[in-house]
């Protein structure tokens, strides 16, 4: 589940942490080690206490992805890197226009005291939407239809946009190359680049999320390893279909694997091989 990182001028507990906005986040190991995991999505929350005294509005400041976690120089603490961070154009108030907390339990006494807390996918998406990022689902990086499942038409639009962006990037980089966009669902790669008698294979992922997150089949992952020397993964993120824009483009050459890419299994394929006796 997504997380909220409290980014306070002064913490409610009066503890001081070495937090670097958009770069790294320090937290107590004993309390939050199981919550803060590499690859988790999060939003920044700024509390009401101001440095030196006084109060300020409680707001959400931006969103990112938890990166590698390491021990802090301070005993009993951990530090995680912040990846793919994007600050909201304007801070998002912690209550909506009707005075309701964006986090449903926000009215409970002491709710905002923890430095790290979980929120639901719906709350996360709502905060991002209010921050200027288009909504995105928990089980697909492109979009949800009104039924709660990925909208096939919109998914194709996101994929096509991402392929167009990467194709243009490759054409500018290799003006003499033959660049072929493969048929949809081609196993292993989306773009075939031929230049100087050499072939290279490009897999393209597109997402409306403000971070370079993607979904990959096991077949695609294995292909990246089998053709590691001639393979690249491109992720186009922060796609706005209406404006035909995107926040960024990242390229990862070689096999899709740590430490450059964080992979986490989200689904298992199972088969019952031994039936119970009747």
XYZ file of C-alpha atoms in Angstrom:
278
model
C 0.000 0.000 0.000
C 1.148 3.575 -0.613
C 2.725 5.522 2.215
C 2.710 9.034 3.621
C 6.046 10.509 4.683
C 5.692 13.345 7.172
C 8.064 16.138 6.165
C 7.742 18.482 9.131
C 9.654 21.638 9.967
C 9.373 20.362 13.546
C 8.149 16.855 14.431
C 5.324 16.386 16.908
C 7.707 14.300 19.034
C 10.397 17.039 18.849
C 12.840 14.509 17.375
C 15.075 15.825 14.605
C 15.598 13.738 11.464
C 17.992 14.261 8.577
C 15.352 14.455 5.852
C 16.384 15.854 2.465
C 13.311 16.854 0.532
C 13.006 14.785 -2.642
C 16.385 13.115 -2.023
C 16.298 10.948 1.119
C 14.174 10.243 4.192
C 15.407 9.221 7.648
C 13.208 7.314 10.099
C 13.407 5.161 13.244
C 14.255 1.553 12.359
C 12.290 -0.133 15.133
C 9.019 1.539 14.211
C 8.958 1.756 10.433
C 11.347 -0.882 9.067
C 8.505 -3.124 7.906
C 6.562 -0.244 6.362
C 9.251 1.446 4.302
C 10.226 -0.928 1.510
C 12.009 -0.242 -1.756
C 9.545 0.295 -4.571
C 6.690 1.592 -2.404
C 4.850 4.684 -3.611
C 4.526 7.613 -1.224
C 3.311 11.186 -0.859
C 4.952 13.883 1.236
C 2.896 15.462 4.014
C 3.942 18.637 5.843
C 2.604 19.078 9.345
C 1.442 22.185 11.139
C 4.425 22.887 13.409
C 6.778 25.546 12.060
C 10.439 25.710 12.845
C 10.905 28.159 15.676
C 7.250 28.054 16.686
C 3.904 28.904 15.181
C 1.523 27.048 12.890
C 1.162 26.577 9.141
C -1.356 24.820 6.868
C -1.184 21.025 6.753
C -0.550 20.031 3.132
C 0.747 17.343 0.780
C 3.803 18.445 -1.185
C 4.591 15.815 -3.817
C 4.992 12.141 -4.636
C 7.763 9.665 -5.329
C 9.020 6.124 -4.956
C 11.002 4.620 -2.086
C 14.488 3.740 -3.290
C 17.279 1.695 -1.680
C 17.292 1.575 2.123
C 20.514 1.798 4.150
C 21.529 2.281 7.795
C 21.734 5.874 8.967
C 24.896 7.208 10.605
C 22.622 7.791 13.596
C 22.135 4.652 15.636
C 18.685 3.085 15.466
C 17.671 4.825 12.257
C 17.412 3.964 8.576
C 17.576 6.165 5.495
C 15.814 5.513 2.200
C 16.627 7.203 -1.073
C 13.820 9.008 -2.877
C 13.357 8.124 -6.551
C 11.278 9.719 -9.306
C 10.158 12.532 -7.037
C 7.868 15.228 -8.395
C 6.712 18.180 -6.371
C 3.106 19.277 -6.759
C 2.664 22.581 -8.590
C 0.734 23.809 -5.562
C 0.529 22.191 -2.098
C -2.601 20.090 -1.634
C -4.606 20.939 1.538
C -5.162 17.994 3.863
C -8.907 18.684 3.777
C -11.169 18.997 0.758
C -13.429 21.927 -0.087
C -16.116 20.531 2.220
C -13.771 20.289 5.190
C -13.398 16.505 5.043
C -9.943 14.977 5.586
C -8.428 13.443 2.480
C -7.207 10.661 4.767
C -10.483 9.295 6.173
C -9.111 8.727 9.677
C -7.600 12.186 9.855
C -10.144 13.385 12.376
C -8.951 10.885 14.974
C -6.802 12.357 17.734
C -3.112 11.602 17.209
C -3.625 10.324 13.662
C -1.016 12.654 12.164
C 1.604 12.029 14.830
C 3.390 9.038 13.130
C 6.096 10.014 10.673
C 5.144 7.199 8.290
C 1.661 5.818 7.726
C -0.194 3.726 5.155
C -2.978 5.058 2.963
C -5.286 3.294 0.546
C -4.769 3.321 -3.212
C -7.910 5.455 -3.583
C -6.612 8.101 -1.166
C -3.202 8.086 -2.862
C -4.765 8.560 -6.292
C -7.018 11.348 -5.032
C -4.097 13.276 -3.545
C -2.113 12.901 -6.768
C -5.112 14.070 -8.774
C -5.480 17.171 -6.617
C -1.743 17.745 -7.014
C -2.089 17.886 -10.788
C -1.213 14.304 -11.687
C -3.742 12.208 -13.605
C -5.231 9.254 -11.717
C -3.679 5.799 -12.100
C -4.703 2.374 -10.824
C -3.077 0.015 -8.360
C -3.051 -2.984 -10.676
C -2.141 -1.384 -13.983
C 0.093 1.558 -14.701
C -2.076 3.068 -17.430
C -5.666 3.680 -16.362
C -8.881 2.366 -14.871
C -12.250 2.337 -16.503
C -15.460 2.984 -14.632
C -15.767 -0.716 -13.841
C -12.575 -0.621 -11.791
C -10.591 -2.588 -14.359
C -8.039 -1.268 -16.810
C -9.682 0.498 -19.726
C -8.368 -1.351 -22.823
C -8.791 1.645 -25.100
C -6.940 4.010 -22.807
C -4.240 1.436 -22.137
C -3.579 1.188 -25.869
C -3.412 4.988 -26.146
C -0.812 5.159 -23.389
C 1.213 2.349 -24.993
C 1.029 3.948 -28.427
C 2.062 7.343 -27.080
C 5.060 5.806 -25.291
C 6.137 3.917 -28.418
C 5.871 7.120 -30.497
C 8.069 8.993 -27.988
C 10.729 6.279 -27.910
C 10.673 5.836 -31.695
C 11.317 9.559 -32.164
C 14.104 9.420 -29.579
C 15.794 6.512 -31.340
C 15.399 8.123 -34.766
C 17.103 11.288 -33.532
C 19.878 9.270 -31.908
C 20.454 6.939 -34.898
C 19.392 8.822 -38.067
C 20.814 6.119 -40.364
C 19.193 3.177 -38.565
C 16.208 1.155 -39.676
C 13.665 1.389 -36.866
C 10.747 -1.032 -36.966
C 7.836 -0.908 -34.544
C 6.693 -4.453 -33.938
C 3.121 -5.695 -33.838
C 1.292 -5.220 -30.565
C 2.147 -7.893 -27.972
C 5.253 -8.954 -29.876
C 7.031 -11.319 -27.459
C 10.010 -9.732 -25.723
C 10.370 -6.310 -27.353
C 8.459 -3.507 -29.076
C 10.996 -1.862 -31.387
C 13.658 -3.489 -33.570
C 16.629 -1.266 -34.427
C 18.976 -2.298 -37.248
C 22.130 -0.296 -37.852
C 25.526 -1.184 -39.306
C 24.691 -4.875 -39.465
C 23.798 -4.945 -35.768
C 20.399 -5.534 -34.206
C 19.100 -4.142 -30.941
C 15.831 -4.745 -29.157
C 13.847 -2.120 -27.283
C 11.038 -2.755 -24.830
C 8.758 0.244 -24.192
C 6.619 0.873 -21.120
C 4.296 3.807 -20.632
C 2.523 5.010 -17.522
C 0.479 7.970 -16.375
C 2.020 7.733 -12.919
C 4.574 10.404 -11.969
C 7.224 7.710 -11.492
C 8.938 5.247 -13.845
C 6.837 2.268 -12.766
C 5.982 -0.550 -15.138
C 4.526 -4.028 -15.375
C 6.526 -6.784 -17.067
C 5.752 -10.379 -17.862
C 8.173 -13.157 -17.001
C 8.690 -13.763 -20.712
C 9.718 -10.138 -21.221
C 12.096 -10.303 -18.272
C 13.740 -13.479 -19.553
C 14.102 -11.966 -23.033
C 16.007 -9.025 -21.525
C 18.482 -11.458 -19.972
C 18.830 -13.615 -23.073
C 19.639 -10.555 -25.229
C 21.282 -8.449 -22.534
C 24.030 -6.953 -24.729
C 21.524 -5.749 -27.346
C 18.564 -4.863 -25.138
C 17.203 -1.655 -23.617
C 14.114 -0.850 -21.560
C 12.551 2.598 -21.997
C 9.891 3.875 -19.585
C 7.855 6.964 -20.474
C 6.136 8.274 -17.336
C 3.783 11.046 -16.274
C 1.888 10.722 -19.564
C -0.935 13.213 -20.129
C -2.922 11.946 -23.088
C -5.062 15.068 -23.419
C -2.055 17.376 -23.642
C 0.140 14.825 -25.452
C 2.948 15.423 -22.959
C 4.955 13.388 -20.471
C 7.009 14.114 -17.379
C 10.058 12.073 -18.263
C 11.763 9.260 -20.145
C 14.300 6.865 -18.666
C 16.422 4.238 -20.410
C 17.910 1.150 -18.791
C 20.255 -0.844 -21.057
C 20.991 -4.493 -20.416
C 18.998 -7.069 -18.464
C 16.061 -5.911 -16.366
C 17.536 -6.653 -12.953
C 18.907 -5.136 -9.755
C 20.531 -2.808 -8.944
C 19.308 -0.587 -11.764
C 15.741 -1.870 -11.654
C 13.689 -2.938 -8.656
C 11.386 -5.847 -9.480
C 8.662 -7.237 -7.258
C 6.389 -10.197 -8.099
C 2.726 -9.161 -7.906
C 0.969 -12.243 -9.289
C 1.438 -16.015 -9.256
C 0.246 -18.566 -11.811
C -0.893 -21.679 -10.010
C -2.104 -25.163 -10.813
C -3.494 -27.745 -8.447
C -1.406 -30.867 -9.047
C -2.775 -33.053 -6.285
C -6.512 -33.314 -5.732
C -7.857 -34.259 -2.296
C -9.341 -37.710 -1.832
C -13.120 -37.741 -2.072
